[in-house]
Amino acid sequence: MDIINTVGRRKASVARIYLSKGEGKITVNGKDWKEYFPISYMQYKVIDPLVTVDADKMYDVKVNVKGGGIKGQAEAIRMAVSRALVKIDEEFRKPLKEKKYLTRDARVVERKKYGKPKARKSFQFSKR
């Protein structure tokens, strides 16, 4: 097995990952993943696909991620890692699909409309 690369997307974030055999080292944009995602539940989102299939100490992951916020980036990485694991072994598909890690979450921020202060909020209505 050489290097496997996949793409994951969530909201406005795009994550490109390169998965290779190793000892479980994860780097995100040149930094250690625990430094890039200091919040513990964000760290869990990144590593959860590897933990689900018991492969957290078997592969090194190099990530390039841009766009969006920290949560969208973490979930984009999660999707990309899941897709790469399925490329390695088709048996990983069932547990990852049960947790919905292979499904693209298409929810994005609704655009602002003219005549309104936000997407749906209206100005105060006055009858008189």
PDB file of C-alpha atoms in Angstrom:
ATOM      1  CA  MET A   1       0.000   0.000   0.000  1.00  0.00           C
ATOM      2  CA  ASP A   2       1.335   3.383  -0.952  1.00  0.00           C
ATOM      3  CA  ILE A   3      -0.261   6.756  -0.236  1.00  0.00           C
ATOM      4  CA  ILE A   4      -4.058   7.057  -0.560  1.00  0.00           C
ATOM      5  CA  ASN A   5      -5.525  10.522  -0.999  1.00  0.00           C
ATOM      6  CA  THR A   6      -9.172  11.518  -0.622  1.00  0.00           C
ATOM      7  CA  VAL A   7     -11.248  14.669  -0.240  1.00  0.00           C
ATOM      8  CA  GLY A   8     -13.862  15.440   2.418  1.00  0.00           C
ATOM      9  CA  ARG A   9     -16.200  18.420   2.507  1.00  0.00           C
ATOM     10  CA  ARG A  10     -18.429  20.007   5.138  1.00  0.00           C
ATOM     11  CA  LYS A  11     -20.051  23.476   5.066  1.00  0.00           C
ATOM     12  CA  ALA A  12     -17.362  25.686   3.457  1.00  0.00           C
ATOM     13  CA  SER A  13     -14.410  23.451   4.412  1.00  0.00           C
ATOM     14  CA  VAL A  14     -12.447  21.206   2.086  1.00  0.00           C
ATOM     15  CA  ALA A  15      -9.996  18.639   3.492  1.00  0.00           C
ATOM     16  CA  ARG A  16      -7.464  16.765   1.357  1.00  0.00           C
ATOM     17  CA  ILE A  17      -5.814  13.883   3.204  1.00  0.00           C
ATOM     18  CA  TYR A  18      -2.915  11.571   2.423  1.00  0.00           C
ATOM     19  CA  LEU A  19      -3.114   8.271   4.311  1.00  0.00           C
ATOM     20  CA  SER A  20      -0.104   5.961   4.523  1.00  0.00           C
ATOM     21  CA  LYS A  21       1.190   3.098   6.676  1.00  0.00           C
ATOM     22  CA  GLY A  22       2.745   4.340   9.898  1.00  0.00           C
ATOM     23  CA  GLU A  23       2.391   4.608  13.644  1.00  0.00           C
ATOM     24  CA  GLY A  24      -0.637   6.895  13.960  1.00  0.00           C
ATOM     25  CA  LYS A  25       0.861  10.358  13.433  1.00  0.00           C
ATOM     26  CA  ILE A  26      -1.627  13.010  12.265  1.00  0.00           C
ATOM     27  CA  THR A  27      -0.556  16.422  10.950  1.00  0.00           C
ATOM     28  CA  VAL A  28      -2.997  19.139   9.937  1.00  0.00           C
ATOM     29  CA  ASN A  29      -1.630  22.023   7.813  1.00  0.00           C
ATOM     30  CA  GLY A  30       1.897  21.280   9.041  1.00  0.00           C
ATOM     31  CA  LYS A  31       0.961  21.265  12.748  1.00  0.00           C
ATOM     32  CA  ASP A  32       0.240  18.404  15.133  1.00  0.00           C
ATOM     33  CA  TRP A  33      -3.500  17.668  15.117  1.00  0.00           C
ATOM     34  CA  LYS A  34      -3.835  18.201  18.897  1.00  0.00           C
ATOM     35  CA  GLU A  35      -2.281  21.626  18.497  1.00  0.00           C
ATOM     36  CA  TYR A  36      -4.512  22.500  15.517  1.00  0.00           C
ATOM     37  CA  PHE A  37      -7.689  21.261  17.277  1.00  0.00           C
ATOM     38  CA  PRO A  38      -7.177  22.171  20.975  1.00  0.00           C
ATOM     39  CA  ILE A  39     -10.775  21.320  21.941  1.00  0.00           C
ATOM     40  CA  SER A  40     -11.199  17.675  22.952  1.00  0.00           C
ATOM     41  CA  TYR A  41     -14.471  16.944  21.124  1.00  0.00           C
ATOM     42  CA  MET A  42     -12.955  18.304  17.891  1.00  0.00           C
ATOM     43  CA  GLN A  43     -10.019  15.931  18.371  1.00  0.00           C
ATOM     44  CA  TYR A  44     -12.485  13.092  18.836  1.00  0.00           C
ATOM     45  CA  LYS A  45     -14.251  13.972  15.560  1.00  0.00           C
ATOM     46  CA  VAL A  46     -10.953  13.784  13.667  1.00  0.00           C
ATOM     47  CA  ILE A  47      -9.796  10.436  15.082  1.00  0.00           C
ATOM     48  CA  ASP A  48     -13.177   8.681  15.443  1.00  0.00           C
ATOM     49  CA  PRO A  49     -13.204   6.913  12.016  1.00  0.00           C
ATOM     50  CA  LEU A  50      -9.799   5.381  12.812  1.00  0.00           C
ATOM     51  CA  VAL A  51     -10.960   4.324  16.288  1.00  0.00           C
ATOM     52  CA  THR A  52     -14.192   2.860  14.846  1.00  0.00           C
ATOM     53  CA  VAL A  53     -12.262   0.387  12.684  1.00  0.00           C
ATOM     54  CA  ASP A  54      -9.396  -0.118  15.230  1.00  0.00           C
ATOM     55  CA  ALA A  55      -6.805   1.428  12.917  1.00  0.00           C
ATOM     56  CA  ASP A  56      -5.721   4.449  14.993  1.00  0.00           C
ATOM     57  CA  LYS A  57      -2.120   3.193  15.441  1.00  0.00           C
ATOM     58  CA  MET A  58      -1.719   1.729  11.934  1.00  0.00           C
ATOM     59  CA  TYR A  59      -1.811   4.758   9.601  1.00  0.00           C
ATOM     60  CA  ASP A  60      -0.217   8.200   9.335  1.00  0.00           C
ATOM     61  CA  VAL A  61      -2.496  10.983   8.121  1.00  0.00           C
ATOM     62  CA  LYS A  62      -1.296  14.207   6.498  1.00  0.00           C
ATOM     63  CA  VAL A  63      -4.089  16.771   6.079  1.00  0.00           C
ATOM     64  CA  ASN A  64      -4.439  19.975   4.085  1.00  0.00           C
ATOM     65  CA  VAL A  65      -7.652  21.740   5.081  1.00  0.00           C
ATOM     66  CA  LYS A  66      -8.965  25.196   4.263  1.00  0.00           C
ATOM     67  CA  GLY A  67     -12.152  27.205   4.383  1.00  0.00           C
ATOM     68  CA  GLY A  68     -14.905  27.431   6.952  1.00  0.00           C
ATOM     69  CA  GLY A  69     -14.487  27.226  10.700  1.00  0.00           C
ATOM     70  CA  ILE A  70     -12.890  24.756  13.075  1.00  0.00           C
ATOM     71  CA  LYS A  71     -15.971  22.511  13.365  1.00  0.00           C
ATOM     72  CA  GLY A  72     -16.516  22.279   9.613  1.00  0.00           C
ATOM     73  CA  GLN A  73     -12.832  21.518   9.121  1.00  0.00           C
ATOM     74  CA  ALA A  74     -12.894  18.722  11.725  1.00  0.00           C
ATOM     75  CA  GLU A  75     -15.943  17.125  10.101  1.00  0.00           C
ATOM     76  CA  ALA A  76     -14.428  17.464   6.617  1.00  0.00           C
ATOM     77  CA  ILE A  77     -11.317  15.632   7.847  1.00  0.00           C
ATOM     78  CA  ARG A  78     -13.526  12.944   9.401  1.00  0.00           C
ATOM     79  CA  MET A  79     -15.255  12.340   6.065  1.00  0.00           C
ATOM     80  CA  ALA A  80     -11.973  12.238   4.120  1.00  0.00           C
ATOM     81  CA  VAL A  81     -10.403   9.748   6.559  1.00  0.00           C
ATOM     82  CA  SER A  82     -13.510   7.549   6.345  1.00  0.00           C
ATOM     83  CA  ARG A  83     -13.367   7.542   2.543  1.00  0.00           C
ATOM     84  CA  ALA A  84      -9.667   6.627   2.612  1.00  0.00           C
ATOM     85  CA  LEU A  85     -10.282   3.732   5.016  1.00  0.00           C
ATOM     86  CA  VAL A  86     -12.984   2.351   2.708  1.00  0.00           C
ATOM     87  CA  LYS A  87     -10.496   2.536  -0.186  1.00  0.00           C
ATOM     88  CA  ILE A  88      -8.069   0.421   1.876  1.00  0.00           C
ATOM     89  CA  ASP A  89     -10.549  -2.251   2.937  1.00  0.00           C
ATOM     90  CA  GLU A  90     -14.182  -2.601   1.844  1.00  0.00           C
ATOM     91  CA  GLU A  91     -15.047  -4.265   5.204  1.00  0.00           C
ATOM     92  CA  PHE A  92     -14.649  -0.867   6.901  1.00  0.00           C
ATOM     93  CA  ARG A  93     -17.661   0.488   4.967  1.00  0.00           C
ATOM     94  CA  LYS A  94     -20.388  -1.017   7.209  1.00  0.00           C
ATOM     95  CA  PRO A  95     -19.270   0.414  10.601  1.00  0.00           C
ATOM     96  CA  LEU A  96     -18.435   3.798   9.068  1.00  0.00           C
ATOM     97  CA  LYS A  97     -21.737   3.972   7.181  1.00  0.00           C
ATOM     98  CA  GLU A  98     -23.667   3.143  10.378  1.00  0.00           C
ATOM     99  CA  LYS A  99     -22.117   6.226  12.017  1.00  0.00           C
ATOM    100  CA  LYS A 100     -22.922   8.252   8.835  1.00  0.00           C
ATOM    101  CA  TYR A 101     -19.288   9.232   8.236  1.00  0.00           C
ATOM    102  CA  LEU A 102     -19.506   8.496   4.506  1.00  0.00           C
ATOM    103  CA  THR A 103     -22.533  10.753   3.942  1.00  0.00           C
ATOM    104  CA  ARG A 104     -21.921  14.308   2.760  1.00  0.00           C
ATOM    105  CA  ASP A 105     -23.760  16.662   5.129  1.00  0.00           C
ATOM    106  CA  ALA A 106     -25.109  19.256   2.685  1.00  0.00           C
ATOM    107  CA  ARG A 107     -26.369  21.771   5.262  1.00  0.00           C
ATOM    108  CA  VAL A 108     -24.814  25.186   4.674  1.00  0.00           C
ATOM    109  CA  VAL A 109     -25.587  28.704   5.888  1.00  0.00           C
ATOM    110  CA  GLU A 110     -28.622  30.203   4.175  1.00  0.00           C
ATOM    111  CA  ARG A 111     -27.902  33.369   2.226  1.00  0.00           C
ATOM    112  CA  LYS A 112     -29.087  36.804   3.349  1.00  0.00           C
ATOM    113  CA  LYS A 113     -32.100  38.153   1.451  1.00  0.00           C
ATOM    114  CA  TYR A 114     -32.620  41.802   0.501  1.00  0.00           C
ATOM    115  CA  GLY A 115     -35.079  43.746   2.644  1.00  0.00           C
ATOM    116  CA  LYS A 116     -34.206  41.638   5.689  1.00  0.00           C
ATOM    117  CA  PRO A 117     -31.440  42.003   8.282  1.00  0.00           C
ATOM    118  CA  LYS A 118     -30.507  38.283   8.097  1.00  0.00           C
ATOM    119  CA  ALA A 119     -31.672  35.260   6.095  1.00  0.00           C
ATOM    120  CA  ARG A 120     -35.167  35.024   7.630  1.00  0.00           C
ATOM    121  CA  LYS A 121     -35.310  37.639  10.388  1.00  0.00           C
ATOM    122  CA  SER A 122     -37.592  40.582   9.629  1.00  0.00           C
ATOM    123  CA  PHE A 123     -37.616  44.135  10.890  1.00  0.00           C
ATOM    124  CA  GLN A 124     -40.197  45.000  13.553  1.00  0.00           C
ATOM    125  CA  PHE A 125     -43.682  45.301  12.038  1.00  0.00           C
ATOM    126  CA  SER A 126     -45.854  48.297  12.901  1.00  0.00           C
ATOM    127  CA  LYS A 127     -49.559  48.502  12.003  1.00  0.00           C
ATOM    128  CA  ARG A 128     -49.785  52.214  12.700  1.00  0.00           C
TER     129      ARG A 128
END
